[in-house]
Amino acid sequence: MDGASAVPAGIPATSPAPGLAAFIARHRRLLVLTGAGCSTDSGIPDYRDADGQWKRTPPVDYRAFMAEPATRQRYWARSLLGWPRIGLARPNATHHALAALEAEGRVELLLTQNVDGLHQRAGSRTVIDLHGRLDAVCCMGCQARSTREHLQQRLRQANPGWEVRQAGTAPDGDADLDTDFSGFQVPACERCGGILKPDVVFFGENVPRARVEAVHAHLRQADAVLVVGSSLMVYSGFRFVQAAARAGLPVAAINLGRTRADDLLELKIHAPCAQALAFLLPGGH
């Protein structure tokens, strides 16, 4: 795209893309904020329905995870079954379209609420993982870091037979399994014996201040915000749209269903993310 406000040629008038294409063409420094709707085509379920309500029990609470051994047993037992679906997931057309947009010099920052790392796998480089990454593990005692795949091996070794259990797919590396978890062995930190936690921000836990400040610094350099696949029901992401609106920046959103920011939007595209962004890919229309 050349920065003109005209809609790029080749986009059918009946597609949801013309208004979006014009929005992108008008703004050269987009802060793109993405959510679970970006990754559903990669086989990773989302949490909320079209009204922004929970489809399932909310994710594990930080305080419960840290205080209750039983909560950690349940979390890691289910993660043992759910992690391979995240580890093997591949970027879909939405991730590739946003990487192409960055390659054109249109993206000031890609801020993702997802923890799956799929934007980076698709080629996006200027990324802040607002809620961390599920492929890393951190000791809450000595802060030692390790890979989730290494912990997966330790979980399998400590709990032979668990990995063959059948469980349904759930968001963010969880699995739908309800059983007696009391015999599940949770490995401790190999360095200090401390509690191991995925390097993600749990519910009830604060996003690190430095990360929030970095996003605000990028937002000051942006000239618009594009929300992709998020209901923005979680305040940690919604606050950046509020900040953009206060600064007078236009905001557009692609989402199937309502968002918390509907009254702040200049443009709302009710369509699957990949369909709405298809014009950014070679041969897209």
JSON list of C-alpha atoms in Angstrom, two decimals, residues 75-242:
[
{"chain": "A", "resi": 75, "resn": "TYR", "atom": "CA", "xyz": [-3.16, -27.08, 36.69]},
{"chain": "A", "resi": 76, "resn": "TRP", "atom": "CA", "xyz": [-0.07, -29.06, 35.74]},
{"chain": "A", "resi": 77, "resn": "ALA", "atom": "CA", "xyz": [-1.94, -32.35, 35.26]},
{"chain": "A", "resi": 78, "resn": "ARG", "atom": "CA", "xyz": [-4.25, -30.70, 32.77]},
{"chain": "A", "resi": 79, "resn": "SER", "atom": "CA", "xyz": [-1.36, -28.79, 31.19]},
{"chain": "A", "resi": 80, "resn": "LEU", "atom": "CA", "xyz": [0.50, -32.06, 30.65]},
{"chain": "A", "resi": 81, "resn": "LEU", "atom": "CA", "xyz": [-2.33, -33.03, 28.29]},
{"chain": "A", "resi": 82, "resn": "GLY", "atom": "CA", "xyz": [-3.04, -29.59, 26.86]},
{"chain": "A", "resi": 83, "resn": "TRP", "atom": "CA", "xyz": [0.46, -28.28, 26.16]},
{"chain": "A", "resi": 84, "resn": "PRO", "atom": "CA", "xyz": [1.17, -30.40, 23.04]},
{"chain": "A", "resi": 85, "resn": "ARG", "atom": "CA", "xyz": [-1.74, -28.72, 21.25]},
{"chain": "A", "resi": 86, "resn": "ILE", "atom": "CA", "xyz": [-0.09, -25.34, 21.84]},
{"chain": "A", "resi": 87, "resn": "GLY", "atom": "CA", "xyz": [3.43, -26.56, 21.13]},
{"chain": "A", "resi": 88, "resn": "LEU", "atom": "CA", "xyz": [2.37, -28.05, 17.80]},
{"chain": "A", "resi": 89, "resn": "ALA", "atom": "CA", "xyz": [0.06, -25.20, 16.74]},
{"chain": "A", "resi": 90, "resn": "ARG", "atom": "CA", "xyz": [1.03, -23.30, 13.62]},
{"chain": "A", "resi": 91, "resn": "PRO", "atom": "CA", "xyz": [0.31, -19.72, 12.55]},
{"chain": "A", "resi": 92, "resn": "ASN", "atom": "CA", "xyz": [-2.78, -19.20, 10.45]},
{"chain": "A", "resi": 93, "resn": "ALA", "atom": "CA", "xyz": [-3.71, -16.63, 7.80]},
{"chain": "A", "resi": 94, "resn": "THR", "atom": "CA", "xyz": [-4.44, -13.95, 10.42]},
{"chain": "A", "resi": 95, "resn": "HIS", "atom": "CA", "xyz": [-0.93, -14.19, 11.87]},
{"chain": "A", "resi": 96, "resn": "HIS", "atom": "CA", "xyz": [0.61, -14.13, 8.41]},
{"chain": "A", "resi": 97, "resn": "ALA", "atom": "CA", "xyz": [-1.49, -11.12, 7.35]},
{"chain": "A", "resi": 98, "resn": "LEU", "atom": "CA", "xyz": [-0.36, -9.11, 10.37]},
{"chain": "A", "resi": 99, "resn": "ALA", "atom": "CA", "xyz": [3.26, -10.10, 9.75]},
{"chain": "A", "resi": 100, "resn": "ALA", "atom": "CA", "xyz": [2.85, -8.88, 6.16]},
{"chain": "A", "resi": 101, "resn": "LEU", "atom": "CA", "xyz": [1.43, -5.59, 7.46]},
{"chain": "A", "resi": 102, "resn": "GLU", "atom": "CA", "xyz": [4.51, -5.14, 9.65]},
{"chain": "A", "resi": 103, "resn": "ALA", "atom": "CA", "xyz": [6.77, -5.96, 6.70]},
{"chain": "A", "resi": 104, "resn": "GLU", "atom": "CA", "xyz": [5.13, -3.06, 4.85]},
{"chain": "A", "resi": 105, "resn": "GLY", "atom": "CA", "xyz": [6.17, -0.73, 7.67]},
{"chain": "A", "resi": 106, "resn": "ARG", "atom": "CA", "xyz": [2.63, -0.18, 8.91]},
{"chain": "A", "resi": 107, "resn": "VAL", "atom": "CA", "xyz": [2.94, -1.55, 12.46]},
{"chain": "A", "resi": 108, "resn": "GLU", "atom": "CA", "xyz": [4.29, 0.52, 15.34]},
{"chain": "A", "resi": 109, "resn": "LEU", "atom": "CA", "xyz": [3.69, -2.39, 17.71]},
{"chain": "A", "resi": 110, "resn": "LEU", "atom": "CA", "xyz": [1.88, -5.70, 17.74]},
{"chain": "A", "resi": 111, "resn": "LEU", "atom": "CA", "xyz": [0.53, -6.07, 21.28]},
{"chain": "A", "resi": 112, "resn": "THR", "atom": "CA", "xyz": [-0.92, -9.52, 21.84]},
{"chain": "A", "resi": 113, "resn": "GLN", "atom": "CA", "xyz": [-2.99, -10.80, 24.72]},
{"chain": "A", "resi": 114, "resn": "ASN", "atom": "CA", "xyz": [-2.30, -14.34, 23.49]},
{"chain": "A", "resi": 115, "resn": "VAL", "atom": "CA", "xyz": [0.37, -16.51, 25.09]},
{"chain": "A", "resi": 116, "resn": "ASP", "atom": "CA", "xyz": [0.94, -18.92, 22.20]},
{"chain": "A", "resi": 117, "resn": "GLY", "atom": "CA", "xyz": [3.84, -17.20, 20.39]},
{"chain": "A", "resi": 118, "resn": "LEU", "atom": "CA", "xyz": [2.17, -17.65, 17.00]},
{"chain": "A", "resi": 119, "resn": "HIS", "atom": "CA", "xyz": [2.70, -14.04, 15.87]},
{"chain": "A", "resi": 120, "resn": "GLN", "atom": "CA", "xyz": [6.44, -14.47, 16.21]},
{"chain": "A", "resi": 121, "resn": "ARG", "atom": "CA", "xyz": [6.34, -17.80, 14.39]},
{"chain": "A", "resi": 122, "resn": "ALA", "atom": "CA", "xyz": [4.56, -16.06, 11.53]},
{"chain": "A", "resi": 123, "resn": "GLY", "atom": "CA", "xyz": [7.33, -13.48, 11.26]},
{"chain": "A", "resi": 124, "resn": "SER", "atom": "CA", "xyz": [6.16, -10.52, 13.35]},
{"chain": "A", "resi": 125, "resn": "ARG", "atom": "CA", "xyz": [9.12, -8.92, 15.08]},
{"chain": "A", "resi": 126, "resn": "THR", "atom": "CA", "xyz": [7.93, -5.87, 16.98]},
{"chain": "A", "resi": 127, "resn": "VAL", "atom": "CA", "xyz": [5.78, -7.80, 19.46]},
{"chain": "A", "resi": 128, "resn": "ILE", "atom": "CA", "xyz": [4.98, -7.36, 23.14]},
{"chain": "A", "resi": 129, "resn": "ASP", "atom": "CA", "xyz": [3.40, -10.42, 24.75]},
{"chain": "A", "resi": 130, "resn": "LEU", "atom": "CA", "xyz": [1.17, -8.59, 27.22]},
{"chain": "A", "resi": 131, "resn": "HIS", "atom": "CA", "xyz": [0.36, -11.71, 29.22]},
{"chain": "A", "resi": 132, "resn": "GLY", "atom": "CA", "xyz": [3.67, -13.53, 28.69]},
{"chain": "A", "resi": 133, "resn": "ARG", "atom": "CA", "xyz": [4.46, -16.76, 26.86]},
{"chain": "A", "resi": 134, "resn": "LEU", "atom": "CA", "xyz": [3.31, -20.28, 27.60]},
{"chain": "A", "resi": 135, "resn": "ASP", "atom": "CA", "xyz": [6.45, -21.82, 26.13]},
{"chain": "A", "resi": 136, "resn": "ALA", "atom": "CA", "xyz": [8.54, -20.56, 29.05]},
{"chain": "A", "resi": 137, "resn": "VAL", "atom": "CA", "xyz": [8.52, -21.53, 32.74]},
{"chain": "A", "resi": 138, "resn": "CYS", "atom": "CA", "xyz": [9.73, -19.41, 35.64]},
{"chain": "A", "resi": 139, "resn": "CYS", "atom": "CA", "xyz": [10.65, -20.33, 39.21]},
{"chain": "A", "resi": 140, "resn": "MET", "atom": "CA", "xyz": [8.79, -18.10, 41.64]},
{"chain": "A", "resi": 141, "resn": "GLY", "atom": "CA", "xyz": [11.65, -18.47, 44.11]},
{"chain": "A", "resi": 142, "resn": "CYS", "atom": "CA", "xyz": [14.95, -17.89, 42.30]},
{"chain": "A", "resi": 143, "resn": "GLN", "atom": "CA", "xyz": [13.47, -16.65, 38.97]},
{"chain": "A", "resi": 144, "resn": "ALA", "atom": "CA", "xyz": [15.32, -19.34, 36.99]},
{"chain": "A", "resi": 145, "resn": "ARG", "atom": "CA", "xyz": [13.78, -19.83, 33.57]},
{"chain": "A", "resi": 146, "resn": "SER", "atom": "CA", "xyz": [13.41, -22.97, 31.51]},
{"chain": "A", "resi": 147, "resn": "THR", "atom": "CA", "xyz": [11.44, -24.12, 28.50]},
{"chain": "A", "resi": 148, "resn": "ARG", "atom": "CA", "xyz": [7.96, -25.54, 28.74]},
{"chain": "A", "resi": 149, "resn": "GLU", "atom": "CA", "xyz": [9.10, -28.50, 26.67]},
{"chain": "A", "resi": 150, "resn": "HIS", "atom": "CA", "xyz": [11.75, -29.35, 29.29]},
{"chain": "A", "resi": 151, "resn": "LEU", "atom": "CA", "xyz": [9.12, -29.26, 32.01]},
{"chain": "A", "resi": 152, "resn": "GLN", "atom": "CA", "xyz": [6.87, -31.43, 29.84]},
{"chain": "A", "resi": 153, "resn": "GLN", "atom": "CA", "xyz": [9.54, -34.13, 29.90]},
{"chain": "A", "resi": 154, "resn": "ARG", "atom": "CA", "xyz": [9.83, -33.86, 33.68]},
{"chain": "A", "resi": 155, "resn": "LEU", "atom": "CA", "xyz": [6.04, -34.04, 34.09]},
{"chain": "A", "resi": 156, "resn": "ARG", "atom": "CA", "xyz": [5.86, -37.17, 31.95]},
{"chain": "A", "resi": 157, "resn": "GLN", "atom": "CA", "xyz": [8.70, -38.84, 33.87]},
{"chain": "A", "resi": 158, "resn": "ALA", "atom": "CA", "xyz": [7.15, -38.03, 37.24]},
{"chain": "A", "resi": 159, "resn": "ASN", "atom": "CA", "xyz": [3.65, -39.14, 36.19]},
{"chain": "A", "resi": 160, "resn": "PRO", "atom": "CA", "xyz": [3.85, -42.21, 33.92]},
{"chain": "A", "resi": 161, "resn": "GLY", "atom": "CA", "xyz": [0.56, -43.01, 32.25]},
{"chain": "A", "resi": 162, "resn": "TRP", "atom": "CA", "xyz": [-1.03, -39.57, 32.60]},
{"chain": "A", "resi": 163, "resn": "GLU", "atom": "CA", "xyz": [-0.25, -38.43, 29.08]},
{"chain": "A", "resi": 164, "resn": "VAL", "atom": "CA", "xyz": [-2.40, -41.16, 27.52]},
{"chain": "A", "resi": 165, "resn": "ARG", "atom": "CA", "xyz": [-5.58, -39.95, 29.25]},
{"chain": "A", "resi": 166, "resn": "GLN", "atom": "CA", "xyz": [-8.28, -38.51, 27.05]},
{"chain": "A", "resi": 167, "resn": "ALA", "atom": "CA", "xyz": [-9.21, -34.87, 27.55]},
{"chain": "A", "resi": 168, "resn": "GLY", "atom": "CA", "xyz": [-10.96, -32.18, 25.57]},
{"chain": "A", "resi": 169, "resn": "THR", "atom": "CA", "xyz": [-9.16, -29.18, 24.10]},
{"chain": "A", "resi": 170, "resn": "ALA", "atom": "CA", "xyz": [-9.29, -25.99, 26.18]},
{"chain": "A", "resi": 171, "resn": "PRO", "atom": "CA", "xyz": [-7.80, -22.49, 25.81]},
{"chain": "A", "resi": 172, "resn": "ASP", "atom": "CA", "xyz": [-4.20, -21.59, 26.59]},
{"chain": "A", "resi": 173, "resn": "GLY", "atom": "CA", "xyz": [-2.79, -25.09, 26.94]},
{"chain": "A", "resi": 174, "resn": "ASP", "atom": "CA", "xyz": [-5.42, -26.27, 29.40]},
{"chain": "A", "resi": 175, "resn": "ALA", "atom": "CA", "xyz": [-7.39, -29.49, 28.95]},
{"chain": "A", "resi": 176, "resn": "ASP", "atom": "CA", "xyz": [-10.87, -30.52, 30.00]},
{"chain": "A", "resi": 177, "resn": "LEU", "atom": "CA", "xyz": [-10.13, -33.21, 32.55]},
{"chain": "A", "resi": 178, "resn": "ASP", "atom": "CA", "xyz": [-11.88, -33.72, 35.90]},
{"chain": "A", "resi": 179, "resn": "THR", "atom": "CA", "xyz": [-10.47, -36.52, 38.01]},
{"chain": "A", "resi": 180, "resn": "ASP", "atom": "CA", "xyz": [-8.61, -37.13, 41.24]},
{"chain": "A", "resi": 181, "resn": "PHE", "atom": "CA", "xyz": [-5.40, -35.09, 40.94]},
{"chain": "A", "resi": 182, "resn": "SER", "atom": "CA", "xyz": [-4.13, -35.84, 44.46]},
{"chain": "A", "resi": 183, "resn": "GLY", "atom": "CA", "xyz": [-1.53, -38.35, 43.24]},
{"chain": "A", "resi": 184, "resn": "PHE", "atom": "CA", "xyz": [-0.11, -36.09, 40.53]},
{"chain": "A", "resi": 185, "resn": "GLN", "atom": "CA", "xyz": [3.52, -35.19, 41.13]},
{"chain": "A", "resi": 186, "resn": "VAL", "atom": "CA", "xyz": [4.45, -31.57, 40.41]},
{"chain": "A", "resi": 187, "resn": "PRO", "atom": "CA", "xyz": [8.19, -31.06, 39.79]},
{"chain": "A", "resi": 188, "resn": "ALA", "atom": "CA", "xyz": [9.93, -28.30, 41.71]},
{"chain": "A", "resi": 189, "resn": "CYS", "atom": "CA", "xyz": [12.62, -25.92, 40.47]},
{"chain": "A", "resi": 190, "resn": "GLU", "atom": "CA", "xyz": [15.79, -27.88, 39.74]},
{"chain": "A", "resi": 191, "resn": "ARG", "atom": "CA", "xyz": [17.91, -25.05, 41.14]},
{"chain": "A", "resi": 192, "resn": "CYS", "atom": "CA", "xyz": [16.19, -24.05, 44.39]},
{"chain": "A", "resi": 193, "resn": "GLY", "atom": "CA", "xyz": [13.18, -26.33, 44.87]},
{"chain": "A", "resi": 194, "resn": "GLY", "atom": "CA", "xyz": [10.77, -23.43, 44.39]},
{"chain": "A", "resi": 195, "resn": "ILE", "atom": "CA", "xyz": [7.32, -23.31, 42.78]},
{"chain": "A", "resi": 196, "resn": "LEU", "atom": "CA", "xyz": [7.32, -23.45, 38.99]},
{"chain": "A", "resi": 197, "resn": "LYS", "atom": "CA", "xyz": [4.79, -21.35, 37.10]},
{"chain": "A", "resi": 198, "resn": "PRO", "atom": "CA", "xyz": [4.29, -20.81, 33.38]},
{"chain": "A", "resi": 199, "resn": "ASP", "atom": "CA", "xyz": [5.69, -17.41, 32.41]},
{"chain": "A", "resi": 200, "resn": "VAL", "atom": "CA", "xyz": [2.22, -15.99, 31.84]},
{"chain": "A", "resi": 201, "resn": "VAL", "atom": "CA", "xyz": [0.09, -13.51, 33.73]},
{"chain": "A", "resi": 202, "resn": "PHE", "atom": "CA", "xyz": [-2.64, -15.42, 35.56]},
{"chain": "A", "resi": 203, "resn": "PHE", "atom": "CA", "xyz": [-5.98, -13.94, 36.54]},
{"chain": "A", "resi": 204, "resn": "GLY", "atom": "CA", "xyz": [-5.47, -11.91, 39.70]},
{"chain": "A", "resi": 205, "resn": "GLU", "atom": "CA", "xyz": [-1.84, -11.18, 38.77]},
{"chain": "A", "resi": 206, "resn": "ASN", "atom": "CA", "xyz": [-0.58, -7.83, 37.50]},
{"chain": "A", "resi": 207, "resn": "VAL", "atom": "CA", "xyz": [1.10, -7.29, 34.16]},
{"chain": "A", "resi": 208, "resn": "PRO", "atom": "CA", "xyz": [4.68, -6.17, 34.91]},
{"chain": "A", "resi": 209, "resn": "ARG", "atom": "CA", "xyz": [4.88, -2.37, 35.13]},
{"chain": "A", "resi": 210, "resn": "ALA", "atom": "CA", "xyz": [7.80, -2.11, 32.70]},
{"chain": "A", "resi": 211, "resn": "ARG", "atom": "CA", "xyz": [5.77, -3.98, 30.08]},
{"chain": "A", "resi": 212, "resn": "VAL", "atom": "CA", "xyz": [2.81, -1.63, 30.50]},
{"chain": "A", "resi": 213, "resn": "GLU", "atom": "CA", "xyz": [5.07, 1.42, 30.25]},
{"chain": "A", "resi": 214, "resn": "ALA", "atom": "CA", "xyz": [6.65, 0.05, 27.07]},
{"chain": "A", "resi": 215, "resn": "VAL", "atom": "CA", "xyz": [3.21, -0.30, 25.47]},
{"chain": "A", "resi": 216, "resn": "HIS", "atom": "CA", "xyz": [2.29, 3.28, 26.40]},
{"chain": "A", "resi": 217, "resn": "ALA", "atom": "CA", "xyz": [5.56, 4.49, 24.85]},
{"chain": "A", "resi": 218, "resn": "HIS", "atom": "CA", "xyz": [4.64, 2.78, 21.58]},
{"chain": "A", "resi": 219, "resn": "LEU", "atom": "CA", "xyz": [1.09, 4.11, 21.81]},
{"chain": "A", "resi": 220, "resn": "ARG", "atom": "CA", "xyz": [2.47, 7.66, 21.90]},
{"chain": "A", "resi": 221, "resn": "GLN", "atom": "CA", "xyz": [4.18, 6.96, 18.57]},
{"chain": "A", "resi": 222, "resn": "ALA", "atom": "CA", "xyz": [1.12, 5.38, 16.94]},
{"chain": "A", "resi": 223, "resn": "ASP", "atom": "CA", "xyz": [-1.47, 7.19, 14.88]},
{"chain": "A", "resi": 224, "resn": "ALA", "atom": "CA", "xyz": [-4.28, 4.62, 15.24]},
{"chain": "A", "resi": 225, "resn": "VAL", "atom": "CA", "xyz": [-5.18, 1.36, 16.96]},
{"chain": "A", "resi": 226, "resn": "LEU", "atom": "CA", "xyz": [-6.42, -1.81, 15.28]},
{"chain": "A", "resi": 227, "resn": "VAL", "atom": "CA", "xyz": [-7.97, -4.48, 17.52]},
{"chain": "A", "resi": 228, "resn": "VAL", "atom": "CA", "xyz": [-7.99, -7.97, 16.01]},
{"chain": "A", "resi": 229, "resn": "GLY", "atom": "CA", "xyz": [-9.92, -10.85, 17.54]},
{"chain": "A", "resi": 230, "resn": "SER", "atom": "CA", "xyz": [-10.47, -9.52, 21.04]},
{"chain": "A", "resi": 231, "resn": "SER", "atom": "CA", "xyz": [-13.58, -8.70, 23.04]},
{"chain": "A", "resi": 232, "resn": "LEU", "atom": "CA", "xyz": [-11.36, -6.50, 25.27]},
{"chain": "A", "resi": 233, "resn": "MET", "atom": "CA", "xyz": [-13.26, -7.75, 28.32]},
{"chain": "A", "resi": 234, "resn": "VAL", "atom": "CA", "xyz": [-10.00, -8.06, 30.24]},
{"chain": "A", "resi": 235, "resn": "TYR", "atom": "CA", "xyz": [-8.95, -4.64, 31.54]},
{"chain": "A", "resi": 236, "resn": "SER", "atom": "CA", "xyz": [-5.23, -5.26, 30.96]},
{"chain": "A", "resi": 237, "resn": "GLY", "atom": "CA", "xyz": [-5.85, -4.90, 27.21]},
{"chain": "A", "resi": 238, "resn": "PHE", "atom": "CA", "xyz": [-8.88, -2.60, 27.26]},
{"chain": "A", "resi": 239, "resn": "ARG", "atom": "CA", "xyz": [-6.97, 0.14, 29.09]},
{"chain": "A", "resi": 240, "resn": "PHE", "atom": "CA", "xyz": [-4.79, 0.75, 26.03]},
{"chain": "A", "resi": 241, "resn": "VAL", "atom": "CA", "xyz": [-7.86, 1.35, 23.87]},
{"chain": "A", "resi": 242, "resn": "GLN", "atom": "CA", "xyz": [-9.14, 3.75, 26.53]}
]
